[in-house]
Structures are given as C-alpha cells and as structure tokens.
mmCIF file of C-alpha atoms in Angstrom:
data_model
loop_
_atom_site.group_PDB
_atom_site.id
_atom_site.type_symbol
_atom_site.label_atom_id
_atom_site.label_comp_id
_atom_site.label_asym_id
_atom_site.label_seq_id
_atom_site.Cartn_x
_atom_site.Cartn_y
_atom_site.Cartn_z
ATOM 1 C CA UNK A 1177 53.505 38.098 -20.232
ATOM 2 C CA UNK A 1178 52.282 37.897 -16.801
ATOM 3 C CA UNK A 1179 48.555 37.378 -17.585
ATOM 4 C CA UNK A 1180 49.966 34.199 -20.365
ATOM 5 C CA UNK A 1181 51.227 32.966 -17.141
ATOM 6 C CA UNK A 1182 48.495 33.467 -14.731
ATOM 7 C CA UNK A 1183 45.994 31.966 -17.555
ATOM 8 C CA UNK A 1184 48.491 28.314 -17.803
ATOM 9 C CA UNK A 1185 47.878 27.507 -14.686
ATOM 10 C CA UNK A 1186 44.316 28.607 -14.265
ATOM 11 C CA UNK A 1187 43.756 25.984 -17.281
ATOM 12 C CA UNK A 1188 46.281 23.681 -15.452
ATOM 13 C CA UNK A 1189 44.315 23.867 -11.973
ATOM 14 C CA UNK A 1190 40.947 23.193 -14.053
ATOM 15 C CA UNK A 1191 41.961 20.071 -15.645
ATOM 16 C CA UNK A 1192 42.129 17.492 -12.837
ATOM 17 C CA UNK A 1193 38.896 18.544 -11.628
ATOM 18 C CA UNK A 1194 37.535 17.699 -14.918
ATOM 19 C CA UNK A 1195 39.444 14.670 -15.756
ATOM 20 C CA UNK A 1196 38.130 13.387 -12.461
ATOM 21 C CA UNK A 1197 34.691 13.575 -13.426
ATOM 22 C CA UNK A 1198 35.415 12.284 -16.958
ATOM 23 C CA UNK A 1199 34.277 15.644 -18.619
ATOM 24 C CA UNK A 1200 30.855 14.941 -17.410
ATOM 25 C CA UNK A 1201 29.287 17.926 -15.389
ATOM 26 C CA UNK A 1202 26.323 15.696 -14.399
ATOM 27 C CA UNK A 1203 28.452 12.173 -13.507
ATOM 28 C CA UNK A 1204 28.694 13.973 -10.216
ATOM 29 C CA UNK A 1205 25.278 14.734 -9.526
ATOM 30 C CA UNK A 1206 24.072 11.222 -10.864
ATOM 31 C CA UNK A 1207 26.763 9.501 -8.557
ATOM 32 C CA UNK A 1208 24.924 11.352 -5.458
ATOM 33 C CA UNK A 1209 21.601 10.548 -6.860
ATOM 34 C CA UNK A 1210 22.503 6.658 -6.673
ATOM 35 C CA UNK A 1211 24.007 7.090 -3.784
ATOM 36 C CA UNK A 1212 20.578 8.575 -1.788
ATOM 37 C CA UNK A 1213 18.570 5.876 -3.162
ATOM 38 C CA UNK A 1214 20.968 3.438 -2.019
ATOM 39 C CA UNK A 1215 20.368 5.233 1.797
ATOM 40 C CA UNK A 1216 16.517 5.311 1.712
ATOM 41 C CA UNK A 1217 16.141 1.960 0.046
ATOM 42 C CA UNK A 1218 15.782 -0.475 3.229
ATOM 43 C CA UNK A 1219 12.972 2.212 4.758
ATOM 44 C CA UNK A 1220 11.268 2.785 1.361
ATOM 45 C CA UNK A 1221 11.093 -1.221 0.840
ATOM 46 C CA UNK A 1222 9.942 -1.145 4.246
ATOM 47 C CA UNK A 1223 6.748 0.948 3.314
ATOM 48 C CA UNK A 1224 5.831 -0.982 0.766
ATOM 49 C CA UNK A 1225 6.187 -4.188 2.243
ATOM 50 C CA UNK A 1226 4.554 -3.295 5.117
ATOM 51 C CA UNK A 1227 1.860 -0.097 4.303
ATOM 52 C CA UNK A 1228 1.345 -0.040 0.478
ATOM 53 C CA UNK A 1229 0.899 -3.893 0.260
ATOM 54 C CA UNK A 1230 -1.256 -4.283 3.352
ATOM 55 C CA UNK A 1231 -3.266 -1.171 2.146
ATOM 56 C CA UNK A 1232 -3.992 -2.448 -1.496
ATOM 57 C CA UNK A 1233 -4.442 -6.519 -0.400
ATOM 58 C CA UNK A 1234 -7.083 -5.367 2.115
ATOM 59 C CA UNK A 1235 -9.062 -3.007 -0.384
ATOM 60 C CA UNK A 1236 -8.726 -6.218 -2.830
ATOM 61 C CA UNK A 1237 -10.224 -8.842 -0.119
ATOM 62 C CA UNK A 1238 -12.963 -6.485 0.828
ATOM 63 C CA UNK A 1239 -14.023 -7.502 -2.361
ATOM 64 C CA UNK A 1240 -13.827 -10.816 -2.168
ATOM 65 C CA UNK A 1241 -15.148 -13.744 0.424
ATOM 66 C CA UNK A 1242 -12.116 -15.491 1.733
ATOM 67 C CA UNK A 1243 -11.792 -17.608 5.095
ATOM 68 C CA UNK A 1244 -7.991 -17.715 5.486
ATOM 69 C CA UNK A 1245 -8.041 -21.283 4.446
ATOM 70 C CA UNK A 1246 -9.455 -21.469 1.026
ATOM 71 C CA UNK A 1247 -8.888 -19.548 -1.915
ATOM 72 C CA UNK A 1248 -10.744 -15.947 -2.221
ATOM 73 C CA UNK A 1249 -13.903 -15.833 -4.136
ATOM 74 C CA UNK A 1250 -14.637 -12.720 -5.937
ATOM 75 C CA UNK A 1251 -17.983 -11.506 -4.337
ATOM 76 C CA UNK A 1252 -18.248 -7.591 -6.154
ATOM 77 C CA UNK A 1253 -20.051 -5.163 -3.825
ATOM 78 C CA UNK A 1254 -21.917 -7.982 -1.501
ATOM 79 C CA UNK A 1255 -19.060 -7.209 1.514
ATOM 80 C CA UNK A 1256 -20.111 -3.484 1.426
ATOM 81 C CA UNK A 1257 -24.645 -4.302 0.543
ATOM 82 C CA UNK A 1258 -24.340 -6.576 3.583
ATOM 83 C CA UNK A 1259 -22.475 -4.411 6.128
ATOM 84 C CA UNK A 1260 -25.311 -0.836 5.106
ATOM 85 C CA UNK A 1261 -27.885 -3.087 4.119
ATOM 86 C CA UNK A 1262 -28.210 -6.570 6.443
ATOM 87 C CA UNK A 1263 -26.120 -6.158 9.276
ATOM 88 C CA UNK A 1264 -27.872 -4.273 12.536
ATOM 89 C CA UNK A 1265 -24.887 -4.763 14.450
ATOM 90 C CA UNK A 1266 -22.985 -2.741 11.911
ATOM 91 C CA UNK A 1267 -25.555 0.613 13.199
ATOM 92 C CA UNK A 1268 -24.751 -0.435 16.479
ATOM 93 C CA UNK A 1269 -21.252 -0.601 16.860
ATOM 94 C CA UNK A 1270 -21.031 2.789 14.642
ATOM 95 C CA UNK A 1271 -23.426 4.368 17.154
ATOM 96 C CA UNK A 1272 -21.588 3.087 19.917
ATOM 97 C CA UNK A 1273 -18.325 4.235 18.640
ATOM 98 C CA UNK A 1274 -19.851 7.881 17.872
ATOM 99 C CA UNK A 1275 -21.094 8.258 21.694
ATOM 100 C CA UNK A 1276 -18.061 6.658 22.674
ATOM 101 C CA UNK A 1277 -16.025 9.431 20.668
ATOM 102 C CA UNK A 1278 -17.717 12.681 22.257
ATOM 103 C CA UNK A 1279 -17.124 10.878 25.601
ATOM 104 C CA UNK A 1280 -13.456 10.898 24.733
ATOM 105 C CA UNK A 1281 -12.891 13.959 22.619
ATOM 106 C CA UNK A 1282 -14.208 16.249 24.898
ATOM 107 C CA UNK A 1283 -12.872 15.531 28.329
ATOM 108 C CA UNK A 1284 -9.720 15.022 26.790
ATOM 109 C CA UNK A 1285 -9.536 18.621 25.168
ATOM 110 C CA UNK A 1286 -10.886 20.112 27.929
ATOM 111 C CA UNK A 1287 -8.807 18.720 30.770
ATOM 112 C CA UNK A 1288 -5.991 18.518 28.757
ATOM 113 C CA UNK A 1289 -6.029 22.422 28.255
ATOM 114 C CA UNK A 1290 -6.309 22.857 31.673
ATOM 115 C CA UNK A 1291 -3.652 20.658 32.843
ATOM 116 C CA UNK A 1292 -1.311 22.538 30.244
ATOM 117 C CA UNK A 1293 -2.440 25.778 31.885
ATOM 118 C CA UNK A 1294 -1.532 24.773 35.132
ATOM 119 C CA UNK A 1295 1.762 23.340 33.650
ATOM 120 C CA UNK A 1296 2.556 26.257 31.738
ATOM 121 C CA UNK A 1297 3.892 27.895 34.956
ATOM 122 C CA UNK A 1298 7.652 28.773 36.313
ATOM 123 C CA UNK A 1299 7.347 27.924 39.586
ATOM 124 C CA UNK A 1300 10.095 25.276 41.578
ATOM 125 C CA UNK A 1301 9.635 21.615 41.425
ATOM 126 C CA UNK A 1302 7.198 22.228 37.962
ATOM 127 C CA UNK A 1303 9.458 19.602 36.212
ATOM 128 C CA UNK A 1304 8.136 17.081 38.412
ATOM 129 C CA UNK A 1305 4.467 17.559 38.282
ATOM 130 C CA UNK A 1306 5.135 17.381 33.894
ATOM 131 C CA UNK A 1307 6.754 14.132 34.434
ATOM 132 C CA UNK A 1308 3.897 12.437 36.199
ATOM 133 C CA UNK A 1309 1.359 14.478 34.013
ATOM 134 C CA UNK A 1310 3.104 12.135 31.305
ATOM 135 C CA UNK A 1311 3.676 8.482 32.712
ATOM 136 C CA UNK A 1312 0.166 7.603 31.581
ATOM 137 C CA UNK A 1313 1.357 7.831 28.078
ATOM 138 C CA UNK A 1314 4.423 5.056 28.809
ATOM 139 C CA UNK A 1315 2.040 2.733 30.207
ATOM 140 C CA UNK A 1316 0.703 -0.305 28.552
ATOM 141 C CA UNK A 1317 -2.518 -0.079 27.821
ATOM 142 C CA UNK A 1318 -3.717 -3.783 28.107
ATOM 143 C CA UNK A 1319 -1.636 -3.489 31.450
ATOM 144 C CA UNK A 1320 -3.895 -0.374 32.496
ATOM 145 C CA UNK A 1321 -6.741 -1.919 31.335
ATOM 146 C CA UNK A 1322 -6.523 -4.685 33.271
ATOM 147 C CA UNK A 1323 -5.568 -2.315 36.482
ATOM 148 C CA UNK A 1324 -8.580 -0.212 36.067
ATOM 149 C CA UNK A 1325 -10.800 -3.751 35.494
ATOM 150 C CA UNK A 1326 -10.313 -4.142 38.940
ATOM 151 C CA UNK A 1327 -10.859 -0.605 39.798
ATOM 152 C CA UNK A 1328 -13.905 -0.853 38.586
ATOM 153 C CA UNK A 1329 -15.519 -3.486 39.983
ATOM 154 C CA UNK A 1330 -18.700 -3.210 41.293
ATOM 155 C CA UNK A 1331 -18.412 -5.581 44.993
ATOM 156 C CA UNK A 1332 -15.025 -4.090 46.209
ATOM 157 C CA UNK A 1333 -13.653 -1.879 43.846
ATOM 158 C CA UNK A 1334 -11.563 0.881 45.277
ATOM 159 C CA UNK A 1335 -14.402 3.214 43.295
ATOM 160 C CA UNK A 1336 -16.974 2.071 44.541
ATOM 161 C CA UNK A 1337 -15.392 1.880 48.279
ATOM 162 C CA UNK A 1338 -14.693 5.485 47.837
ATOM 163 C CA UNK A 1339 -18.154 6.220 46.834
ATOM 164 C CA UNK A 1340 -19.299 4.127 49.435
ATOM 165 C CA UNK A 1341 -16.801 6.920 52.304
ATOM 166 C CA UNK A 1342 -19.496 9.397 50.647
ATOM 167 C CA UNK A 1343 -22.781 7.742 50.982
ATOM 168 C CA UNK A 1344 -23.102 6.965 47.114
ATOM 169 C CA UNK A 1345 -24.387 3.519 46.156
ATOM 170 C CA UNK A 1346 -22.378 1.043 44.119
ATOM 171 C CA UNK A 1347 -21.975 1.946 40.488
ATOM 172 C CA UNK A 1348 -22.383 -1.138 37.970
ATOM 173 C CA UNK A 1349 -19.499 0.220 36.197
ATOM 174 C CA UNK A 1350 -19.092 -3.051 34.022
ATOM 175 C CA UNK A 1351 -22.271 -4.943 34.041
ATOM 176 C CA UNK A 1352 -24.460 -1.696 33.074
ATOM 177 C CA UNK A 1353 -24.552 -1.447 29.295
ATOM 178 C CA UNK A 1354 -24.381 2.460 29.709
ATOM 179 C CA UNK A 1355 -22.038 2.524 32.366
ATOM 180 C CA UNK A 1356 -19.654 0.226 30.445
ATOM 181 C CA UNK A 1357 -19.180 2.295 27.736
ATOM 182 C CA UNK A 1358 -18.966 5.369 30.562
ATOM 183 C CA UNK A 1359 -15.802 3.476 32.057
ATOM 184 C CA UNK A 1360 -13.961 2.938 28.836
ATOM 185 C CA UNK A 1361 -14.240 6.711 27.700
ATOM 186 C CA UNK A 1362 -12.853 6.845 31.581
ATOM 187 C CA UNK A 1363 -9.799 4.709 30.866
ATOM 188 C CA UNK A 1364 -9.658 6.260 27.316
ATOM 189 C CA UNK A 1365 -9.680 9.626 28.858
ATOM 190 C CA UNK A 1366 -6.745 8.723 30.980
ATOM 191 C CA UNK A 1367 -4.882 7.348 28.649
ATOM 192 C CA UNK A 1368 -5.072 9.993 26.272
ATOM 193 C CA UNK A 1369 -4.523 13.407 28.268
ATOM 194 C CA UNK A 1370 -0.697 13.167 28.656
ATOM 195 C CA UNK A 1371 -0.286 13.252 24.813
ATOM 196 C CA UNK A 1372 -3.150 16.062 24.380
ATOM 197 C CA UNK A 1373 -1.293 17.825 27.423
ATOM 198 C CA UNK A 1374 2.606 17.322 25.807
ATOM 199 C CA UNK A 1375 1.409 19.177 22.266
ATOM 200 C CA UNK A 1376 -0.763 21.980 23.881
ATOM 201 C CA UNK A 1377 1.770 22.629 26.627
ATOM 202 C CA UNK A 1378 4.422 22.919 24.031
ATOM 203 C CA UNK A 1379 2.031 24.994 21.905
ATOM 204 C CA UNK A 1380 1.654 27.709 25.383
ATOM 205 C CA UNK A 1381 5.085 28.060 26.174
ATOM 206 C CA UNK A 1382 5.315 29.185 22.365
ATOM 207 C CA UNK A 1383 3.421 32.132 22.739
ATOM 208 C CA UNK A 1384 5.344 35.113 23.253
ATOM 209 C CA UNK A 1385 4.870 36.565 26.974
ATOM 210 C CA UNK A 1386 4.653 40.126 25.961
ATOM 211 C CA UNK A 1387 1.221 39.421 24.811
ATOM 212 C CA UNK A 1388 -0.322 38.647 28.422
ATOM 213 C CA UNK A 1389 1.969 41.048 29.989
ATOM 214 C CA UNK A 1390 0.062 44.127 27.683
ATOM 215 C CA UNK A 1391 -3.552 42.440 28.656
ATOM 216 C CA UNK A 1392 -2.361 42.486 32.101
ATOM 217 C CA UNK A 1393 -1.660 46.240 31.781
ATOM 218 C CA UNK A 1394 -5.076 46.629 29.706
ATOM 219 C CA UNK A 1395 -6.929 44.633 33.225
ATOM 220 C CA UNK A 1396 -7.461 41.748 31.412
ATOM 221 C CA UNK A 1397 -7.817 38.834 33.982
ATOM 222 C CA UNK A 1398 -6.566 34.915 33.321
ATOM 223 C CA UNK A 1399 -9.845 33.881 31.962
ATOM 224 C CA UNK A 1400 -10.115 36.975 29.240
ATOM 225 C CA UNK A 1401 -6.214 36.130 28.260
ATOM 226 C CA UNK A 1402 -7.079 32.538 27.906
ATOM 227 C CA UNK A 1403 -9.347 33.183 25.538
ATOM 228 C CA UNK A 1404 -8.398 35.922 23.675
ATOM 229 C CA UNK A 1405 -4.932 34.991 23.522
ATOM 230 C CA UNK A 1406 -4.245 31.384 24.574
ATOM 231 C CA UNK A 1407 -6.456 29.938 22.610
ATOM 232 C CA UNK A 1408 -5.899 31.708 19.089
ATOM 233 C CA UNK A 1409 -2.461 31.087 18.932
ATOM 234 C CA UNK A 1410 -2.528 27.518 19.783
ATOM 235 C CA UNK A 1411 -5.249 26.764 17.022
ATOM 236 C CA UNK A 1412 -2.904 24.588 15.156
ATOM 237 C CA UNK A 1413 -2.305 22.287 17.981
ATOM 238 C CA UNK A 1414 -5.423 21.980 19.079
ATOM 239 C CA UNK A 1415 -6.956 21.156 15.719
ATOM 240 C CA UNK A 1416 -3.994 18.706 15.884
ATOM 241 C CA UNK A 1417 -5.007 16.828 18.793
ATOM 242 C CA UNK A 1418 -8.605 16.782 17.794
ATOM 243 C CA UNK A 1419 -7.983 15.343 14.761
ATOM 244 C CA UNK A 1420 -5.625 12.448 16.454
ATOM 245 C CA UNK A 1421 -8.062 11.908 19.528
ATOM 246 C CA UNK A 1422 -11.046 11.385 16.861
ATOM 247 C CA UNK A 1423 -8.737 8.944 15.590
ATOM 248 C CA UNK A 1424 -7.650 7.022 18.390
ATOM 249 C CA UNK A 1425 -11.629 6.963 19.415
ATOM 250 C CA UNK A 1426 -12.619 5.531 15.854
ATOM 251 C CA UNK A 1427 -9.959 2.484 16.038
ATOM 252 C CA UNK A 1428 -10.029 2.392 19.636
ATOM 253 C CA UNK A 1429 -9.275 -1.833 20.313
ATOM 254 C CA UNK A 1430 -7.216 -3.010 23.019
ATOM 255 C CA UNK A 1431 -8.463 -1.037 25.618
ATOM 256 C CA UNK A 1432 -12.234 -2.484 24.896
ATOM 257 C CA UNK A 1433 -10.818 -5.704 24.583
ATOM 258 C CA UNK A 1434 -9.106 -5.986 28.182
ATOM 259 C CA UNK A 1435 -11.889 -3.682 29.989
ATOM 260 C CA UNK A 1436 -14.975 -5.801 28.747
ATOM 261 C CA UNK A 1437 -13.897 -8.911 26.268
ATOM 262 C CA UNK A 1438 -13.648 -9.316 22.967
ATOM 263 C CA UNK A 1439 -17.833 -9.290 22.577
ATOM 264 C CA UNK A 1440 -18.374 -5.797 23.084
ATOM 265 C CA UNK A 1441 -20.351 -6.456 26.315
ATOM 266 C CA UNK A 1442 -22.092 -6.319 28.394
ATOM 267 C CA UNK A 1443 -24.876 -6.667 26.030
ATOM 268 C CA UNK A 1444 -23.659 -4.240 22.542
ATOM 269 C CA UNK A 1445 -22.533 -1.703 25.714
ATOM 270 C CA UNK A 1446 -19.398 -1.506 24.338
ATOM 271 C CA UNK A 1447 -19.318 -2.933 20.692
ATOM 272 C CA UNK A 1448 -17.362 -0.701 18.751
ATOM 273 C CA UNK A 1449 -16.154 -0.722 15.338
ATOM 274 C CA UNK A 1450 -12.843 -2.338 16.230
ATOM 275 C CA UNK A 1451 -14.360 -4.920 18.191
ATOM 276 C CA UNK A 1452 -16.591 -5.722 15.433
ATOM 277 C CA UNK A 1453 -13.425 -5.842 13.168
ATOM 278 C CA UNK A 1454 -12.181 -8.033 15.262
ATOM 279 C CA UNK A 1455 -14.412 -10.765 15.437
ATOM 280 C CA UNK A 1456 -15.219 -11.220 11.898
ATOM 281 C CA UNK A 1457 -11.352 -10.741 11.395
ATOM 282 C CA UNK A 1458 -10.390 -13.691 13.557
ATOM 283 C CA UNK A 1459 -13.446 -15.359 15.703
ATOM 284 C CA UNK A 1460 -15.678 -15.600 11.977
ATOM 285 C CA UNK A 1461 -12.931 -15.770 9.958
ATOM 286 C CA UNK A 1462 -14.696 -13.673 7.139
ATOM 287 C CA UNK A 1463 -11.704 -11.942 6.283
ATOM 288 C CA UNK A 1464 -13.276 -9.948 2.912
ATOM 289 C CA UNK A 1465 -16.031 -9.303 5.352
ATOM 290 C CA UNK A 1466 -13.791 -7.536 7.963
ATOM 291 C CA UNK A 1467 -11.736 -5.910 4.951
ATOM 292 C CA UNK A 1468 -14.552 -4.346 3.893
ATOM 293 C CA UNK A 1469 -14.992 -2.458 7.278
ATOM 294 C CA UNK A 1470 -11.997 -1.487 7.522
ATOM 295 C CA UNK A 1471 -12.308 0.936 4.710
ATOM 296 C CA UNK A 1472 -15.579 1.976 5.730
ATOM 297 C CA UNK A 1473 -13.653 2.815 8.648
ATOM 298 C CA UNK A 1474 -10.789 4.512 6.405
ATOM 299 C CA UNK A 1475 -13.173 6.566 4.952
ATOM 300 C CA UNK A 1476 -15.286 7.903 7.961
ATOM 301 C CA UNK A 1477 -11.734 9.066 9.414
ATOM 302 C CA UNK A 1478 -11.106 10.629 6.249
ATOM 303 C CA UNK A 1479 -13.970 12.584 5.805
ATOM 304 C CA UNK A 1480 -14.125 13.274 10.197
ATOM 305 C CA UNK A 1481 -10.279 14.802 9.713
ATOM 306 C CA UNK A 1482 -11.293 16.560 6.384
ATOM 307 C CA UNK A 1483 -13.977 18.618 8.028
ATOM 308 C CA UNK A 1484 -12.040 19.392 10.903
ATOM 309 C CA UNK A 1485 -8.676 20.625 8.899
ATOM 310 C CA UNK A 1486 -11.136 22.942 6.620
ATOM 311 C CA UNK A 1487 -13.101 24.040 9.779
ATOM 312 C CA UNK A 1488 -9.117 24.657 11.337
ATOM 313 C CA UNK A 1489 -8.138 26.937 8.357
ATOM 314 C CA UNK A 1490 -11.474 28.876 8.210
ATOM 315 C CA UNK A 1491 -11.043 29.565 11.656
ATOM 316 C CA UNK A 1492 -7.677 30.764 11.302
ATOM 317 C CA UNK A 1493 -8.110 32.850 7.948
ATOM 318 C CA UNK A 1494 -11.000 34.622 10.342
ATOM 319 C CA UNK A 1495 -8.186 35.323 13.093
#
C-alpha cells in the first residue's frame, strides 16, 4: 500500500515536467540550439561581411583587371605572369622585405628574451620597469614614426648629435638606400619588443622554480639554466612570437610609409611588399593587379608559418 502511494506521486511529480516540454525530450535542446545562434549571429555576420567576403572578392579581382571605376575585365592568370614574369620591382620589393625581415626577427627575439630575463625577477619597484618595457606597444605607430623621422635626421638629429659627443660622423640614416632600410628594422625593432617581451615573460614566470633551484645545487650557472631550462620550456612561445614577428615583417606598411613615403625610397631602399601593394592599390589604381599580390603575399606567410610550426613540433617531440 505504501509503495502504490509513493509510485502516484512519483508519476504525478513527472508529469508537469513533461507537459511543459510537450512530450518532446529534444524541444528543449532545440529551443537552446536557436537560442545560441540567435547570440553568435551579429559576430558570425560580422565575419562574413567583413573577412569571408573581403577574402573571396580579392582572390576573384586578382583575376581580373579592374580600375575602381569601370567594370572588371576577366584577365585569367595575366595578374600573377606579370607580377613572376615582367615586373623587376616585384624581386625587389620581395628581396627587400626578406632582408628587412632578418633585420627584425632577430633583434627582436633576441632582445626580447633578454629583456624578459631581466624582467623575470622579484625584486622591489619590478612592476615599474614592466610597465615602461610595454608603452611602446600603446603607441601609435604613424605617431612614432614620425618621432623617430626626426630622430633620424641626418643635420641635427639627436642620433647623430650623440654620435657626434663620440667622435662618429653623421649617419645618412634616411637618404642612404642601405641605411634606410637599417632605420626601419630600428623603429620596427622598437615597436615590436614589448609584445615579444609580454608572451616570453609570461612564458618564464611559468616555469616551475624548483627546476633552477636543483641546477643551482648541481653548479649550474645562469647561462647553463638559460639554456637548458629556460629555453625548452618556453618553446611554444617562442615559436609563437616568431611566427607573428615574420608576420608583422611581411605586411609591414605604416611604419614604411611615415619613415620614408609612400615610394619605398630613397631609391627601392625601402620598397617592400606592402608599399608595393599600396601603390598599385591606390596611386595605379590596378586593383586586380594589387589583388593578385596580396595572395602571393597570403601564400608566402603560409608556407613561412608552416615551416616554422613543423620545425616547432620536431623540436619539441626531440625534447
């Protein structure tokens, strides 16, 4: 008799809940389903308006000739014949931008590990010494640009006048083809090393302290830690900013643009790819034209971050 009654109003509990989802197990489910599509809707309309469309209307104008004005002509391959075949400005702004890549990726790593490594200390007032080691990154760039323009030149600088304190002639820092493209990896440099120095400082405090405290017991000195520990366990990072440095070199723009002009001068000194994208973009107004280097662009990036994500996971499969 008591069970009878415990199993009525087991059945009588059960029966709102399903009356409120109309005997349908899955009305629930489906309900939350609309209602998450409803949520990501604006940013997912957002991406295709302004990624997917972009990305598919340029790869269809790199086929084509079009001058913003009048209607597109379908032109096949003669966009991509003309920019590996006819164009020797095309070599030059890709060996410019190569140059002008080492010049950035390496300093960059290099001092950007080492300003980490000093960073990466408890010690009083340390807070203060990460905050300035990151105002570059706030700054605008044209704005810096602009700064170091002045900087660098060659009658009156302030570099020059301070090479000048040590007995070392004036440096043609923007009218020297060489040194030109010297003084934007300079400004480039800059610019990047609070962003390298923010991911591989957060990658170092990661790494457990017991680790250097048994090298110091085994004599190992700062150098020998660095390397055998430092390093190995912040292979993910580093790979990370390689791979986002290579990438800020290949499309590097605005900073060229308000150091030397939109002509890549002096001379090709500091034609890059952007640059070149640029003018044909909006001084030549061969849109398919400029189209079509973008994606050459696209792809060198591709295959550049590629390599360096296999070489990343062979390297760490070896650790």
């Amino acid at each position: 008799m008591r069970a009878g009654v415990l199993g009525a109003s087991q059945k009588r509990a059960v029966a709102p809940a399903s009356a409120d989802t109309g005997g349908r197990p899955g009305a629930l489910a489906r309900t939350r389903e609309r209602a998450g599509w409803l949520f990501i809707a604006p940013n997912l309309l957002a991406v295709l308006v302004f990624l997917v469309f972009p990305l598919v209307f340029s790869l269809y104008l790199s086929f084509h000739s079009w001058d913003l004005f009048s209607p597109p002509q379908f032109v096949g391959l003669r966009n991509y014949r003309r920019l590996f075949g006819s164009d020797p400005l095309f070599l030059i702004a890709l060996r410019n931008t190569a140059v002008f890549t080492v010049l950035t990726l390496v300093p960059t790593v290099v001092i950007g590990l080492g300003i980490a490594g000093l960073l990466n200390r408890k010690v009083p007032g340390i807070g203060v010494f990460r905050t300035m080691a990151f105002l570059p990154l706030v700054a605008s760039t044209v704005a810096m640009a602009v700064v170091w323009r002045f900087m660098f030149t060659t009658d009156g600088g302030l570099l020059n006048v301070m090479l000048g304190w040590a007995g070392v002639p004036a440096v043609p820092w923007l009218t020297d083809p060489d040194w030109a493209l010297v003084s934007l990896s300079i400004v480039t440099v800059w610019k990047s090393l609070p962003f390298a120095t923010v991911i591989l400082l957060a990658a170092m405090q990661g790494v457990p302290e017991t680790l250097y405290e048994a090298a110091k017991i085994d004599g190992a000195g700062v150098l020998r830690r660095f390397r055998s520990i430092t390093l190995p366990l912040i292979r993910g990072p580093l790979s990370f900013v390689f791979v986002i440095t290579v990438i800020n070199s290949v499309q590097a723009f605005d900073q060229a643009y308000a150091l030397t002009g939109g002509n890549g001068g002096p001379e090709t000194g500091t034609y890059l790819l952007g640059i070149m994208l640029f003018q044909h973009a909006f001084g030549f107004y061969e849109v398919g034209y400029a189209s079509a280097l973008a994606w050459v662009i696209f792809g060198i990036l591709l295959v550049l971050t590629v390599i360096q994500l296999r070489l990343a996971r062979r390297a760490e499969s070896d650790l």
